[in-house]
PDB file of C-alpha atoms in Angstrom:
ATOM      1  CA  UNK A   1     101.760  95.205 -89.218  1.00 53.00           C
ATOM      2  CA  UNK A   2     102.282  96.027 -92.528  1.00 45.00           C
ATOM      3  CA  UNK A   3      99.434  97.389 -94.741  1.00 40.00           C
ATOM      4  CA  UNK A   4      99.917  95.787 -98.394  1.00 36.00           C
ATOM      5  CA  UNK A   5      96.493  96.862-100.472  1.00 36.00           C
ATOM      6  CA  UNK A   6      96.814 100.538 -99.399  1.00 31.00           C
ATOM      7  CA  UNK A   7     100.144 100.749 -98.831  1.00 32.00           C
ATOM      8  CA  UNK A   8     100.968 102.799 -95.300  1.00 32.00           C
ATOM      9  CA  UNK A   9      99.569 101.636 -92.669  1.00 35.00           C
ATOM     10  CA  UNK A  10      95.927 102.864 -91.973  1.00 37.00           C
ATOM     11  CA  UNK A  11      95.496 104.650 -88.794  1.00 37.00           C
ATOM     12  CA  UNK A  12      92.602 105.347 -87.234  1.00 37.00           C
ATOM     13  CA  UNK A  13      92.627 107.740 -83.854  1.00 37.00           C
ATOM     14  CA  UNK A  14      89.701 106.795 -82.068  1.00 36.00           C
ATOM     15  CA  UNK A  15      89.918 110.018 -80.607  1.00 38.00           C
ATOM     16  CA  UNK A  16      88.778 111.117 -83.941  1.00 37.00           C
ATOM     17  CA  UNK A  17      86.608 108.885 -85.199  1.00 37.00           C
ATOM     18  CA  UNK A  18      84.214 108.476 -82.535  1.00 39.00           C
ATOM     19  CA  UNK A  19      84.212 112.251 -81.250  1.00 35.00           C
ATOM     20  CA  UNK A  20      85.314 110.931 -77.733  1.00 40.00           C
ATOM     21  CA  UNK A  21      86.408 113.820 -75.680  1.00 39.00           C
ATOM     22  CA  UNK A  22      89.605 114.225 -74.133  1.00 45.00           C
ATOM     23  CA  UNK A  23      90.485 116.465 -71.733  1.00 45.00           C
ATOM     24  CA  UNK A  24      92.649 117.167 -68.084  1.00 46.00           C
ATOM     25  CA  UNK A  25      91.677 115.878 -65.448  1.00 45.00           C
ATOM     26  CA  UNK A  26      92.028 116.440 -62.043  1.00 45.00           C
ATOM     27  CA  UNK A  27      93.900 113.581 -60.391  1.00 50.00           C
ATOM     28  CA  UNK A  28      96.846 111.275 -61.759  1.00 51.00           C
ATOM     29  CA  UNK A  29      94.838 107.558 -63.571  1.00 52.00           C
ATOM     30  CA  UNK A  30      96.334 104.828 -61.277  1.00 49.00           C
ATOM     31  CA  UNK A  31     100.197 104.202 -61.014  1.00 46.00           C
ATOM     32  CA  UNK A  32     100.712 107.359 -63.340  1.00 45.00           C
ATOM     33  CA  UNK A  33     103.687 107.351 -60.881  1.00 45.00           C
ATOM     34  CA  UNK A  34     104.803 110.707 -59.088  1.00 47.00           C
ATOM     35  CA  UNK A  35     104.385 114.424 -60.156  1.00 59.00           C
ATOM     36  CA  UNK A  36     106.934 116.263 -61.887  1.00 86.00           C
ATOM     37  CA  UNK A  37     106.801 114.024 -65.094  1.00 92.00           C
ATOM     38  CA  UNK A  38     107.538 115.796 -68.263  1.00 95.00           C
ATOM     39  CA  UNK A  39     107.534 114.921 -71.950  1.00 95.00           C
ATOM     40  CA  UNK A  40     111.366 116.230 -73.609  1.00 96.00           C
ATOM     41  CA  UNK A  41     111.667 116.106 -77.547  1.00 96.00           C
ATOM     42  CA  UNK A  42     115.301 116.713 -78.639  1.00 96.00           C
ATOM     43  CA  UNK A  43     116.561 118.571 -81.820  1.00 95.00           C
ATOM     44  CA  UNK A  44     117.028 117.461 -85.381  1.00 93.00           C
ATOM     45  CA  UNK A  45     120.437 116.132 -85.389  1.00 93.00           C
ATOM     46  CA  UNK A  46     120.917 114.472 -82.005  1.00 96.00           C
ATOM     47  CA  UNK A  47     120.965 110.383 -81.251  1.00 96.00           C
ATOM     48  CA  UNK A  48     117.735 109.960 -78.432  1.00 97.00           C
ATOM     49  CA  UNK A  49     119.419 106.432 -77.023  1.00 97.00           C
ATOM     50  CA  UNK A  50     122.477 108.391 -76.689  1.00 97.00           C
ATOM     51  CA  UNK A  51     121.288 111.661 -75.225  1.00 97.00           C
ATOM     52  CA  UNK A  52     119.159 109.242 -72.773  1.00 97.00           C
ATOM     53  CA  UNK A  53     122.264 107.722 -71.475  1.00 97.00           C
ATOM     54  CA  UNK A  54     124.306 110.952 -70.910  1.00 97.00           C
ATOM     55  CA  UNK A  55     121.334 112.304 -68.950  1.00 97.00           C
ATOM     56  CA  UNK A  56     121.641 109.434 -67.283  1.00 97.00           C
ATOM     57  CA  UNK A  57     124.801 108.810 -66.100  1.00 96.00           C
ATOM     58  CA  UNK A  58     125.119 113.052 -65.762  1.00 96.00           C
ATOM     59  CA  UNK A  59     122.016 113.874 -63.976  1.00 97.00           C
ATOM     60  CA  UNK A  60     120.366 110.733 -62.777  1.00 97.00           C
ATOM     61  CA  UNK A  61     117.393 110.723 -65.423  1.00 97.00           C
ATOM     62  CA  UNK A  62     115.572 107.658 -66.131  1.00 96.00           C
ATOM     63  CA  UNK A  63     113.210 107.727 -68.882  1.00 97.00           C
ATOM     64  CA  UNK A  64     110.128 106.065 -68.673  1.00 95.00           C
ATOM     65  CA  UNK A  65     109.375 106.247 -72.340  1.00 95.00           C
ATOM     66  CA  UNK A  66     111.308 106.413 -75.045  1.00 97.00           C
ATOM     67  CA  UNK A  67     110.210 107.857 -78.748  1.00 97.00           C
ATOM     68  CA  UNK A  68     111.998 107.345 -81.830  1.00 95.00           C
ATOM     69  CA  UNK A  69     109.352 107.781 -84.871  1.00 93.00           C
ATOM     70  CA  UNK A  70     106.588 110.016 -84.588  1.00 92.00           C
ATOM     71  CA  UNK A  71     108.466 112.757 -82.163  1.00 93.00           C
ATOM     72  CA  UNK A  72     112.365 112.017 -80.820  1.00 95.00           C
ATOM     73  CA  UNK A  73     112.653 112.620 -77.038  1.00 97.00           C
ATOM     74  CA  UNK A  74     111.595 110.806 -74.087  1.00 97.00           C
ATOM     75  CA  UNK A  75     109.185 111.237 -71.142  1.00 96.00           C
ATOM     76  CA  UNK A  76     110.392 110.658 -67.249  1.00 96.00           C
ATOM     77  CA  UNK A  77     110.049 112.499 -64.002  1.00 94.00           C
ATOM     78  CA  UNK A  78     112.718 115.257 -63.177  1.00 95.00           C
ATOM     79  CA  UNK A  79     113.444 117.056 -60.491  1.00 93.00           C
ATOM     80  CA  UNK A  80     113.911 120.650 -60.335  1.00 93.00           C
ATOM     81  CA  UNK A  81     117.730 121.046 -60.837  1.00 95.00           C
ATOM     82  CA  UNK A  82     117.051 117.983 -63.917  1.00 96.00           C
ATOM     83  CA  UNK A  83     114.295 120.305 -65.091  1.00 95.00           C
ATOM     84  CA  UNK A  84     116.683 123.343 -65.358  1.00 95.00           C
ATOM     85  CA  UNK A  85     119.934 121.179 -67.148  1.00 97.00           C
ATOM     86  CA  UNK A  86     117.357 119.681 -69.608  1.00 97.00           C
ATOM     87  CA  UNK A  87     116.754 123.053 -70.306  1.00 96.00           C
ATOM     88  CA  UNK A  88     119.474 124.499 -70.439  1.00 97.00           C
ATOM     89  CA  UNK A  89     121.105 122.028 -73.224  1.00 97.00           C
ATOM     90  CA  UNK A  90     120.613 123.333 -76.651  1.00 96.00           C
ATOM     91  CA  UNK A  91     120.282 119.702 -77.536  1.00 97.00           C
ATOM     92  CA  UNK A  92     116.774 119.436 -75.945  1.00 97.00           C
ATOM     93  CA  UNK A  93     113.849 121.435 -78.433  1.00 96.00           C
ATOM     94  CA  UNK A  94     110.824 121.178 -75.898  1.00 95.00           C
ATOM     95  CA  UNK A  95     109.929 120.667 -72.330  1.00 95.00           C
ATOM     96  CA  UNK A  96     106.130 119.528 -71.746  1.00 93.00           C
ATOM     97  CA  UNK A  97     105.165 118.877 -68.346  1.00 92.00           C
ATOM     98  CA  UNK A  98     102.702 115.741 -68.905  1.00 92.00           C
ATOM     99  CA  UNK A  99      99.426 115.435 -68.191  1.00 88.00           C
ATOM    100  CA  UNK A 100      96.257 113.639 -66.927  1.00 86.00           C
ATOM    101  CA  UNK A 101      93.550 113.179 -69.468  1.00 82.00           C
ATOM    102  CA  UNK A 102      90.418 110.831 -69.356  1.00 78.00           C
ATOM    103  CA  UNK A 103      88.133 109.947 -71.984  1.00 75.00           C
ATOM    104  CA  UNK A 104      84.217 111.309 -71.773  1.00 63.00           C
ATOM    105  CA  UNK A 105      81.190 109.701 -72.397  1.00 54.00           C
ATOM    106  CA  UNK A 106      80.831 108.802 -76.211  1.00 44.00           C
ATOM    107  CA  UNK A 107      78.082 109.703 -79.188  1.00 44.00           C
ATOM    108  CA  UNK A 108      77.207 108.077 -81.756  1.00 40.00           C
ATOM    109  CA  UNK A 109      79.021 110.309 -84.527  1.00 44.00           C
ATOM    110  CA  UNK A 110      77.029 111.664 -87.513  1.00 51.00           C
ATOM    111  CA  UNK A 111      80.680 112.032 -89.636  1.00 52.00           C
ATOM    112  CA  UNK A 112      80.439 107.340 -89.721  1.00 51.00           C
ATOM    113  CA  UNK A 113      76.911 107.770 -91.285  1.00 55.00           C
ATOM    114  CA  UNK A 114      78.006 109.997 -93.805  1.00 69.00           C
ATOM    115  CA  UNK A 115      81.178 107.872 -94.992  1.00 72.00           C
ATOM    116  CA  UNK A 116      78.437 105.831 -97.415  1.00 70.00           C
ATOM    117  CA  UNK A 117      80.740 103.055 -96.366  1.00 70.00           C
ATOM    118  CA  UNK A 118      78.446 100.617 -97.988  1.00 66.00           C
ATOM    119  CA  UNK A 119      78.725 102.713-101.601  1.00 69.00           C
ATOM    120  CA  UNK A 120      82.568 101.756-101.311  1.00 74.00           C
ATOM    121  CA  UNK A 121      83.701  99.675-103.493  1.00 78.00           C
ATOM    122  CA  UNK A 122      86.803  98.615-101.312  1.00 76.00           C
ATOM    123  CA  UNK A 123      84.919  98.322 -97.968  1.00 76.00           C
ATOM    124  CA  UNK A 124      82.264  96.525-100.484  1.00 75.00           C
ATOM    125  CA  UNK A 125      79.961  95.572 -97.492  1.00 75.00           C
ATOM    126  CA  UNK A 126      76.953  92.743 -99.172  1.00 76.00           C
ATOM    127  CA  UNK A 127      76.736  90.379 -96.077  1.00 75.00           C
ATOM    128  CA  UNK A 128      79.873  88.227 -97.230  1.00 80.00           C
ATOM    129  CA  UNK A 129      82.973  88.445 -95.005  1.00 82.00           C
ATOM    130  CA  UNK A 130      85.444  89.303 -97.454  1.00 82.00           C
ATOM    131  CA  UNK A 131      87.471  91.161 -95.545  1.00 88.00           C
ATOM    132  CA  UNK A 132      89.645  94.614 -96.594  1.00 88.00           C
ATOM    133  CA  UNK A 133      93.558  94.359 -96.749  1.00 90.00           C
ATOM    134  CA  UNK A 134      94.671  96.867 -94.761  1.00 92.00           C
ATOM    135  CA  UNK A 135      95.861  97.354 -91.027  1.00 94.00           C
ATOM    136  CA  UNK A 136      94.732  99.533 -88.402  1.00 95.00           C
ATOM    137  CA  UNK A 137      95.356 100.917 -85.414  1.00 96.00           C
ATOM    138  CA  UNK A 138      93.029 101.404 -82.803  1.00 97.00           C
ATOM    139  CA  UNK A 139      94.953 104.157 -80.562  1.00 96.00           C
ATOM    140  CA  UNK A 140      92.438 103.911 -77.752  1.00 96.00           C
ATOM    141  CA  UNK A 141      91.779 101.636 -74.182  1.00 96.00           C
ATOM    142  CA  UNK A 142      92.701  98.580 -75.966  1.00 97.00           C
ATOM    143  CA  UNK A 143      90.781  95.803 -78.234  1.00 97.00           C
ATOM    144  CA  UNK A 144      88.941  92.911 -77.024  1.00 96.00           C
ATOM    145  CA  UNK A 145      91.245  90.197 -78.296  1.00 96.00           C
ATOM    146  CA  UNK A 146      88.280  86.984 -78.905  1.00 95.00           C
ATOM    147  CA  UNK A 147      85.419  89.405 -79.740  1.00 94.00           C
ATOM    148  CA  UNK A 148      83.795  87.217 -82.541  1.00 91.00           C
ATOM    149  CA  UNK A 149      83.061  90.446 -85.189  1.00 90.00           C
ATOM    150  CA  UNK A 150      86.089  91.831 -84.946  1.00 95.00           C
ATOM    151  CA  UNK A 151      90.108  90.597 -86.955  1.00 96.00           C
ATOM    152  CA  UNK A 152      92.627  91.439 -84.046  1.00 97.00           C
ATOM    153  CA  UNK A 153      96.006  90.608 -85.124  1.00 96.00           C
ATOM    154  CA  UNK A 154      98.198  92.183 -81.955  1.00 96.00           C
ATOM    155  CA  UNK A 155      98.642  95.196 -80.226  1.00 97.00           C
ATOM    156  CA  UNK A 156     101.272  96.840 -78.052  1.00 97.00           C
ATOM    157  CA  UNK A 157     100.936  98.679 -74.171  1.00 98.00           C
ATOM    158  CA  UNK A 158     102.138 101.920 -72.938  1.00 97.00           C
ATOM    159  CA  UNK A 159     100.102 102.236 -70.149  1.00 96.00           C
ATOM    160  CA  UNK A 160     102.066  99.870 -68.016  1.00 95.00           C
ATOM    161  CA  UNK A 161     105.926  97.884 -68.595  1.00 94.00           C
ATOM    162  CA  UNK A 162     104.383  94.800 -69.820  1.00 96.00           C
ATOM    163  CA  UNK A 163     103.587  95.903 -73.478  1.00 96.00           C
ATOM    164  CA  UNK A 164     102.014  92.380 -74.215  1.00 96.00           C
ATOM    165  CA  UNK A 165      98.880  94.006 -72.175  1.00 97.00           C
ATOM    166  CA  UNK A 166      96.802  95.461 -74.485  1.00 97.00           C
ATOM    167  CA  UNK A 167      93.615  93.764 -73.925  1.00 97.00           C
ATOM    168  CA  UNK A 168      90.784  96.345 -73.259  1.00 97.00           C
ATOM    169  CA  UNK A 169      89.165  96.916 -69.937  1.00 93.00           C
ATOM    170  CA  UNK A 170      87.355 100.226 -70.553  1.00 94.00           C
ATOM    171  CA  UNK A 171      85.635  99.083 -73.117  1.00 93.00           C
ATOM    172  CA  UNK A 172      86.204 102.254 -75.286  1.00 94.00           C
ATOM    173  CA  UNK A 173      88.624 100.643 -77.800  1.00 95.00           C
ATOM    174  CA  UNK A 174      86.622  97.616 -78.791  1.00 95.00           C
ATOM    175  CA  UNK A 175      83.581  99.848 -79.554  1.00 91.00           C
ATOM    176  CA  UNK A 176      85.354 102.240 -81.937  1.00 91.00           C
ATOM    177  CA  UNK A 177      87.093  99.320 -83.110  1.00 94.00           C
ATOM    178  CA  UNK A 178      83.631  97.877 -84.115  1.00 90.00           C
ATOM    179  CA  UNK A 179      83.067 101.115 -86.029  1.00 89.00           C
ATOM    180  CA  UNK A 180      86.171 100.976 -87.707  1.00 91.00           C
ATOM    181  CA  UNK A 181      86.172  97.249 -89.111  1.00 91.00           C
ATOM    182  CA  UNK A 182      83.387  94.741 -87.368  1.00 89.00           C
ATOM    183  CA  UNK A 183      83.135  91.819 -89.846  1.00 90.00           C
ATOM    184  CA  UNK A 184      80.733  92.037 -92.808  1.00 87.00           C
ATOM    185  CA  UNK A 185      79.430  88.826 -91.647  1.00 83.00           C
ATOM    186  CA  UNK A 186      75.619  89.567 -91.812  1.00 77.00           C
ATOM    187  CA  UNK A 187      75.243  90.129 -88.127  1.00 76.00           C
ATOM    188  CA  UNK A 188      75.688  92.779 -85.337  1.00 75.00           C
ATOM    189  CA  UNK A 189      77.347  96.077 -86.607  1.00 78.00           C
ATOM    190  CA  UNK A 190      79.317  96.333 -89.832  1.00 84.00           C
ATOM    191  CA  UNK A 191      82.602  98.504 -90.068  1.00 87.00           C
ATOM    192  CA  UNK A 192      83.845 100.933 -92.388  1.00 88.00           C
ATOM    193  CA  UNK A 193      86.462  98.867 -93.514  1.00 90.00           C
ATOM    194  CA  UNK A 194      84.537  95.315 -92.282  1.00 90.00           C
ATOM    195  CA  UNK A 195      87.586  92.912 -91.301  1.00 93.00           C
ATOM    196  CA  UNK A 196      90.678  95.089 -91.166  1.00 94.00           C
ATOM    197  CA  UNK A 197      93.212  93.942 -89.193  1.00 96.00           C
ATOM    198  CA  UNK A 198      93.037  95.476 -85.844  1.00 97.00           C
ATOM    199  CA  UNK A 199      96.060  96.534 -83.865  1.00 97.00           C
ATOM    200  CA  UNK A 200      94.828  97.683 -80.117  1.00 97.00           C
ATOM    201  CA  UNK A 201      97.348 100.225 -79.354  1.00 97.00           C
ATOM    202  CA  UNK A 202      96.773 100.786 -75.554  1.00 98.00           C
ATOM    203  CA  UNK A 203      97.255 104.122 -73.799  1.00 97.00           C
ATOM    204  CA  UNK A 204      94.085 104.865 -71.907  1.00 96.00           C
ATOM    205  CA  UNK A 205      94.096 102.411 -68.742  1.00 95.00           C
ATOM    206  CA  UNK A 206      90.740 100.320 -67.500  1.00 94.00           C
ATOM    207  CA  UNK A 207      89.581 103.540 -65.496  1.00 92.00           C
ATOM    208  CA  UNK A 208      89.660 105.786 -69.147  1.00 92.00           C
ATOM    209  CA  UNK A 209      92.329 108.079 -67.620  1.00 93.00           C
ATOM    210  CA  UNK A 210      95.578 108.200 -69.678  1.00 94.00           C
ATOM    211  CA  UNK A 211      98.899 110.688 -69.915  1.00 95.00           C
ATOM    212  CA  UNK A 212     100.240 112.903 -72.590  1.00 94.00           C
ATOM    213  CA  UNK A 213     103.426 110.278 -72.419  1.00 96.00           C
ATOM    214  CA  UNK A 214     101.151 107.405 -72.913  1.00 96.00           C
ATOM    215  CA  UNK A 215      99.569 108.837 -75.895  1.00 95.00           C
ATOM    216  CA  UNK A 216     102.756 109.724 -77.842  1.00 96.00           C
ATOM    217  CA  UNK A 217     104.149 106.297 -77.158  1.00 96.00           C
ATOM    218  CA  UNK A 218     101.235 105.351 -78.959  1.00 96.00           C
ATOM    219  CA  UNK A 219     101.096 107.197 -81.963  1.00 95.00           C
ATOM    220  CA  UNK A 220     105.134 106.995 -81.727  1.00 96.00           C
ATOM    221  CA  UNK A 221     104.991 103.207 -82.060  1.00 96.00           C
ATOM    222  CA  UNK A 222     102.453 102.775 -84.618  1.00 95.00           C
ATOM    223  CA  UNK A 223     104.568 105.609 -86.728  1.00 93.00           C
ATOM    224  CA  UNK A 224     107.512 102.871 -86.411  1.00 93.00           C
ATOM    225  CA  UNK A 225     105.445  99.831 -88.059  1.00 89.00           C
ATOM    226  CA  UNK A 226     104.692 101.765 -91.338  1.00 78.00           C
ATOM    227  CA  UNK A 227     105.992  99.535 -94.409  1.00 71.00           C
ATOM    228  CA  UNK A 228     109.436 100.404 -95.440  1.00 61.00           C
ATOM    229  CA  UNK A 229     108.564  99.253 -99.145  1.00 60.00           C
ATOM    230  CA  UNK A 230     105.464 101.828 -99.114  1.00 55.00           C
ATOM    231  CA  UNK A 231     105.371 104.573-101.280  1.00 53.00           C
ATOM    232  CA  UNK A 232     105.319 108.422 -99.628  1.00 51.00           C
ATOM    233  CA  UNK A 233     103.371 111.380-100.775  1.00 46.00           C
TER     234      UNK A 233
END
């Protein structure tokens, strides 16, 4: 997933974009797993595999996600005298209980109208699909993988183990993907950037609930596919 024309990778948040709302909710989405999960980012300085594996064999933890790129910590659920070693070792920087959020019904935002996608020259949309070099990810409830207006190139899962899941059923993702890229083709919708490639980075599940964990997994693993040879501001 490397972005070439604009060097790092694009990344769209549908949260963003479309003005979804997200917000807690009052039960657990469906195998969230038990209560007492937290979200622990460790300290500049300290290795997060081998932290993980101390706190394993030490106090029985067993992380359920790991994050190396975006944040460096871990998510898992701990019990009260885990809660209070975590704490208690100056290697650990911040404790987060997670939480339950669910998307909310979706607008049309006025912020996509007033882009003037089709006044940019890169996007240049004229009914021809000649589509824009660049990569995104759609941080949302997944991507449609055959939808016929859209480039989908791969995606990854964190709502579940198998990370190969990432096909949408919410419906949520492939909609805002639509607004970010839909094929300049001449029919349906056209995208900001028409024909993108799409990366459906899953962390809402098909009921539109998701967890704090899930979320940082995903930004956490599309902060890891940036383009080594790109250059940084």
């Amino acid at each position: 997933m490397h972005a070439r024309r604009v060097g790092p990778v694009v990344v769209l948040l549908l949260l963003l974009l479309s003005v979804a709302v997200v917000e807690a909710a009052p039960g657990p989405p469906p195998g969230a797993g038990p209560t007492g999960r937290y979200l622990v980012l460790l300290r500049d300085g300290f290795d997060v595999d081998m932290k993980i594996k101390g706190y394993s064999r030490g106090l029985g933890v067993r992380a359920t996600q790991t994050y190396r790129h975006a944040v460096r910590g871990f998510a898992a659920s701990l019990d009260e005298h885990q809660l209070s070693a975590l704490r208690a070792d100056p290697a650990v920087a911040l404790i987060e209980a997670d939480r339950v959020v669910q998307l909310q019904a979706q607008t049309l935002p006025t912020g996509v109208d007033r882009v003037e996608a089709d006044l940019s020259p890169t996007a240049n949309i004229n009914g021809l699909d000649e589509r824009v070099d660049a990569d995104i990810a759609i941080i949302d409830t997944g991507i449609q993988p055959d939808h016929p207006d859209l480039n989908v190139a791969g995606g990854y899962n964190c709502t579940t183990a198998d990370q190969t899941n990432w096909r949408d059923g919410y419906g949520h993702g492939t909609h805002v993907a639509g607004i970010a890229a839909a094929l300049d083709n001449g029919i349906g919708v056209v995208g900001v950037a028409p024909g993108a490639r799409l990366w459906a980075v899953r962390v809402f599940d098909s009921t539109g609930f998701s967890l704090l964990s899930w979320i940082v997994c995903g930004i956490d693993w599309v902060t890891g596919q940036k383009d080594p040879t790109a250059p940084t501001k």
